[in-house]
mmCIF file with all atom_site columns, C-alpha atoms in Angstrom:
data_model
loop_
_atom_site.group_PDB
_atom_site.id
_atom_site.type_symbol
_atom_site.label_atom_id
_atom_site.label_alt_id
_atom_site.label_comp_id
_atom_site.label_asym_id
_atom_site.label_entity_id
_atom_site.label_seq_id
_atom_site.pdbx_PDB_ins_code
_atom_site.Cartn_x
_atom_site.Cartn_y
_atom_site.Cartn_z
_atom_site.occupancy
_atom_site.B_iso_or_equiv
_atom_site.pdbx_formal_charge
_atom_site.auth_seq_id
_atom_site.auth_comp_id
_atom_site.auth_asym_id
_atom_site.auth_atom_id
_atom_site.pdbx_PDB_model_num
ATOM 1  C CA . MET G 1 1  ? 16.569 -8.850  19.890  1.00 0.00 ? 1  MET G CA 1
ATOM 2  C CA . ASN G 1 2  ? 17.693 -12.282 17.811  1.00 0.00 ? 2  ASN G CA 1
ATOM 3  C CA . LEU G 1 3  ? 20.454 -11.614 15.344  1.00 0.00 ? 3  LEU G CA 1
ATOM 4  C CA . THR G 1 4  ? 20.792 -13.260 12.301  1.00 0.00 ? 4  THR G CA 1
ATOM 5  C CA . TYR G 1 5  ? 24.335 -14.457 11.802  1.00 0.00 ? 5  TYR G CA 1
ATOM 6  C CA . ILE G 1 6  ? 25.733 -15.756 8.319   1.00 0.00 ? 6  ILE G CA 1
ATOM 7  C CA . THR G 1 7  ? 28.304 -17.010 6.252   1.00 0.00 ? 7  THR G CA 1
ATOM 8  C CA . THR G 1 8  ? 30.168 -14.863 3.640   1.00 0.00 ? 8  THR G CA 1
ATOM 9  C CA . LYS G 1 9  ? 28.886 -16.978 0.739   1.00 0.00 ? 9  LYS G CA 1
ATOM 10 C CA . GLU G 1 10 ? 24.942 -16.044 2.127   1.00 0.00 ? 10 GLU G CA 1
ATOM 11 C CA . LEU G 1 11 ? 25.595 -12.800 2.872   1.00 0.00 ? 11 LEU G CA 1
ATOM 12 C CA . ALA G 1 12 ? 27.163 -12.084 -0.619  1.00 0.00 ? 12 ALA G CA 1
ATOM 13 C CA . GLU G 1 13 ? 23.912 -13.952 -2.009  1.00 0.00 ? 13 GLU G CA 1
ATOM 14 C CA . ARG G 1 14 ? 22.003 -11.517 -0.606  1.00 0.00 ? 14 ARG G CA 1
ATOM 15 C CA . ILE G 1 15 ? 23.372 -7.831  -1.606  1.00 0.00 ? 15 ILE G CA 1
ATOM 16 C CA . HIS G 1 16 ? 24.416 -9.400  -4.708  1.00 0.00 ? 16 HIS G CA 1
ATOM 17 C CA . TYR G 1 17 ? 28.062 -9.369  -4.329  1.00 0.00 ? 17 TYR G CA 1
ATOM 18 C CA . ASN G 1 18 ? 31.503 -11.596 -4.825  1.00 0.00 ? 18 ASN G CA 1
ATOM 19 C CA . GLU G 1 19 ? 32.455 -13.313 -1.702  1.00 0.00 ? 19 GLU G CA 1
ATOM 20 C CA . ARG G 1 20 ? 35.847 -11.991 -2.666  1.00 0.00 ? 20 ARG G CA 1
ATOM 21 C CA . THR G 1 21 ? 34.623 -8.256  -2.851  1.00 0.00 ? 21 THR G CA 1
ATOM 22 C CA . ILE G 1 22 ? 33.182 -8.779  0.421   1.00 0.00 ? 22 ILE G CA 1
ATOM 23 C CA . ARG G 1 23 ? 36.147 -10.220 2.005   1.00 0.00 ? 23 ARG G CA 1
ATOM 24 C CA . ASN G 1 24 ? 39.102 -8.206  0.362   1.00 0.00 ? 24 ASN G CA 1
ATOM 25 C CA . GLN G 1 25 ? 37.129 -4.535  0.135   1.00 0.00 ? 25 GLN G CA 1
ATOM 26 C CA . LEU G 1 26 ? 33.950 -4.346  2.219   1.00 0.00 ? 26 LEU G CA 1
ATOM 27 C CA . LYS G 1 27 ? 35.412 -6.142  5.064   1.00 0.00 ? 27 LYS G CA 1
ATOM 28 C CA . ASP G 1 28 ? 37.203 -3.649  7.998   1.00 0.00 ? 28 ASP G CA 1
ATOM 29 C CA . SER G 1 29 ? 36.371 -0.356  5.427   1.00 0.00 ? 29 SER G CA 1
ATOM 30 C CA . VAL G 1 30 ? 32.216 -1.093  5.533   1.00 0.00 ? 30 VAL G CA 1
ATOM 31 C CA . LEU G 1 31 ? 31.620 -3.502  7.545   1.00 0.00 ? 31 LEU G CA 1
ATOM 32 C CA . ILE G 1 32 ? 33.148 -3.220  11.065  1.00 0.00 ? 32 ILE G CA 1
ATOM 33 C CA . GLU G 1 33 ? 34.311 -6.221  12.960  1.00 0.00 ? 33 GLU G CA 1
ATOM 34 C CA . GLY G 1 34 ? 32.219 -6.419  16.710  1.00 0.00 ? 34 GLY G CA 1
ATOM 35 C CA . ILE G 1 35 ? 29.054 -4.426  15.012  1.00 0.00 ? 35 ILE G CA 1
ATOM 36 C CA . HIS G 1 36 ? 28.415 -5.939  11.141  1.00 0.00 ? 36 HIS G CA 1
ATOM 37 C CA . TYR G 1 37 ? 30.460 -9.072  11.796  1.00 0.00 ? 37 TYR G CA 1
ATOM 38 C CA . ILE G 1 38 ? 32.092 -11.203 14.561  1.00 0.00 ? 38 ILE G CA 1
ATOM 39 C CA . ARG G 1 39 ? 35.006 -13.845 15.198  1.00 0.00 ? 39 ARG G CA 1
ATOM 40 C CA . PRO G 1 40 ? 32.508 -17.054 17.274  1.00 0.00 ? 40 PRO G CA 1
ATOM 41 C CA . PHE G 1 41 ? 35.083 -18.004 20.102  1.00 0.00 ? 41 PHE G CA 1
ATOM 42 C CA . GLY G 1 42 ? 38.059 -15.883 18.518  1.00 0.00 ? 42 GLY G CA 1
ATOM 43 C CA . GLY G 1 43 ? 38.500 -18.048 15.952  1.00 0.00 ? 43 GLY G CA 1
ATOM 44 C CA . ARG G 1 44 ? 39.139 -17.657 12.083  1.00 0.00 ? 44 ARG G CA 1
ATOM 45 C CA . LYS G 1 45 ? 35.538 -18.310 11.167  1.00 0.00 ? 45 LYS G CA 1
ATOM 46 C CA . ILE G 1 46 ? 33.761 -15.162 10.358  1.00 0.00 ? 46 ILE G CA 1
ATOM 47 C CA . LEU G 1 47 ? 29.791 -14.671 10.690  1.00 0.00 ? 47 LEU G CA 1
ATOM 48 C CA . TYR G 1 48 ? 28.071 -11.357 9.674   1.00 0.00 ? 48 TYR G CA 1
ATOM 49 C CA . VAL G 1 49 ? 24.965 -9.616  11.439  1.00 0.00 ? 49 VAL G CA 1
ATOM 50 C CA . TRP G 1 50 ? 22.393 -9.841  9.075   1.00 0.00 ? 50 TRP G CA 1
ATOM 51 C CA . GLU G 1 51 ? 20.235 -6.745  10.691  1.00 0.00 ? 51 GLU G CA 1
ATOM 52 C CA . ARG G 1 52 ? 22.884 -4.553  11.294  1.00 0.00 ? 52 ARG G CA 1
ATOM 53 C CA . ILE G 1 53 ? 24.015 -4.837  7.563   1.00 0.00 ? 53 ILE G CA 1
ATOM 54 C CA . GLU G 1 54 ? 20.653 -4.192  6.750   1.00 0.00 ? 54 GLU G CA 1
ATOM 55 C CA . GLU G 1 55 ? 19.938 -1.843  8.489   1.00 0.00 ? 55 GLU G CA 1
ATOM 56 C CA . ASP G 1 56 ? 23.177 0.435   7.308   1.00 0.00 ? 56 ASP G CA 1
ATOM 57 C CA . MET G 1 57 ? 22.502 -0.160  3.878   1.00 0.00 ? 57 MET G CA 1
ATOM 58 C CA . THR G 1 58 ? 19.078 1.105   4.226   1.00 0.00 ? 58 THR G CA 1
ATOM 59 C CA . LYS G 1 59 ? 19.733 4.086   6.252   1.00 0.00 ? 59 LYS G CA 1
ATOM 60 C CA . ASN G 1 60 ? 22.046 5.228   3.909   1.00 0.00 ? 60 ASN G CA 1
ATOM 61 C CA . HIS G 1 61 ? 20.427 4.979   0.707   1.00 0.00 ? 61 HIS G CA 1
ATOM 62 C CA . PHE G 1 62 ? 17.517 6.488   2.569   1.00 0.00 ? 62 PHE G CA 1
ATOM 63 C CA . ARG G 1 63 ? 19.630 9.723   3.818   1.00 0.00 ? 63 ARG G CA 1
ATOM 64 C CA . LEU G 1 64 ? 20.855 9.886   -0.063  1.00 0.00 ? 64 LEU G CA 1
ATOM 65 C CA . ALA G 1 65 ? 17.545 9.667   -1.231  1.00 0.00 ? 65 ALA G CA 1
ATOM 66 C CA . THR G 1 66 ? 16.006 12.218  1.251   1.00 0.00 ? 66 THR G CA 1
ATOM 67 C CA . GLN G 1 67 ? 19.248 14.653  1.520   1.00 0.00 ? 67 GLN G CA 1
ATOM 68 C CA . PRO G 1 68 ? 21.319 15.842  -1.141  1.00 0.00 ? 68 PRO G CA 1
ATOM 69 C CA . THR G 1 69 ? 25.562 15.189  -0.610  1.00 0.00 ? 69 THR G CA 1
ATOM 70 C CA . THR G 1 70 ? 27.660 17.675  0.160   1.00 0.00 ? 70 THR G CA 1
ATOM 71 C CA . SER G 1 71 ? 28.776 18.000  -2.768  1.00 0.00 ? 71 SER G CA 1
ATOM 72 C CA . ILE G 1 72 ? 25.282 18.906  -4.377  1.00 0.00 ? 72 ILE G CA 1
ATOM 73 C CA . ARG G 1 73 ? 24.290 21.110  -1.613  1.00 0.00 ? 73 ARG G CA 1
ATOM 74 C CA . ARG G 1 74 ? 27.400 23.325  -2.951  1.00 0.00 ? 74 ARG G CA 1
ATOM 75 C CA . ILE G 1 75 ? 26.089 23.005  -6.430  1.00 0.00 ? 75 ILE G CA 1
ATOM 76 C CA . LEU G 1 76 ? 22.444 24.266  -5.213  1.00 0.00 ? 76 LEU G CA 1
ATOM 77 C CA . LEU G 1 77 ? 24.152 27.389  -3.359  1.00 0.00 ? 77 LEU G CA 1
ATOM 78 C CA . TRP G 1 78 ? 26.351 28.207  -6.329  1.00 0.00 ? 78 TRP G CA 1
ATOM 79 C CA . LEU G 1 79 ? 23.693 27.935  -8.779  1.00 0.00 ? 79 LEU G CA 1
ATOM 80 C CA . PRO G 1 80 ? 21.723 30.759  -8.001  1.00 0.00 ? 80 PRO G CA 1
ATOM 81 C CA . SER G 1 81 ? 24.969 33.248  -8.318  1.00 0.00 ? 81 SER G CA 1
ATOM 82 C CA . VAL G 1 82 ? 25.837 31.836  -11.698 1.00 0.00 ? 82 VAL G CA 1
ATOM 83 C CA . LEU G 1 83 ? 22.058 31.898  -13.204 1.00 0.00 ? 83 LEU G CA 1
ATOM 84 C CA . ASP G 1 84 ? 21.815 35.704  -11.791 1.00 0.00 ? 84 ASP G CA 1
ATOM 85 C CA . THR G 1 85 ? 24.801 36.581  -14.449 1.00 0.00 ? 85 THR G CA 1
ATOM 86 C CA . VAL G 1 86 ? 23.570 34.235  -17.047 1.00 0.00 ? 86 VAL G CA 1
ATOM 87 C CA . SER G 1 87 ? 21.652 36.410  -20.153 1.00 0.00 ? 87 SER G CA 1
ATOM 88 C CA . TYR G 1 88 ? 18.370 34.106  -21.264 1.00 0.00 ? 88 TYR G CA 1
ATOM 89 C CA . VAL G 1 89 ? 17.536 33.397  -24.599 1.00 0.00 ? 89 VAL G CA 1
ATOM 90 C CA . SER G 1 90 ? 14.536 31.971  -25.634 1.00 0.00 ? 90 SER G CA 1
ATOM 91 C CA . ILE G 1 91 ? 13.672 30.143  -28.511 1.00 0.00 ? 91 ILE G CA 1
ATOM 92 C CA . PHE G 1 92 ? 10.525 30.875  -28.696 1.00 0.00 ? 92 PHE G CA 1
ATOM 93 C CA . ASP G 1 93 ? 11.491 34.794  -29.380 1.00 0.00 ? 93 ASP G CA 1
ATOM 94 C CA . THR G 1 94 ? 11.198 35.120  -32.849 1.00 0.00 ? 94 THR G CA 1
#
């Protein structure tokens, strides 16, 4: 498998984030060294692995689109018990 290595600037252009946001907020919290980025030859320069970032971004997107989050699951479990105790009033019953 050929991997595409890109700089912080190139990643920022692809995902529409500021370079500073990537360096200060995403790197090491969402983007993990050895998985999403490498430091070639043990140096300071960082190269991001585009395929792995793209895979994680779309995996999370599709998971959220197809599976309810824990909070939503709790609401869906709680809602029927609340609806059983609510009296319904129709605006059409006049």
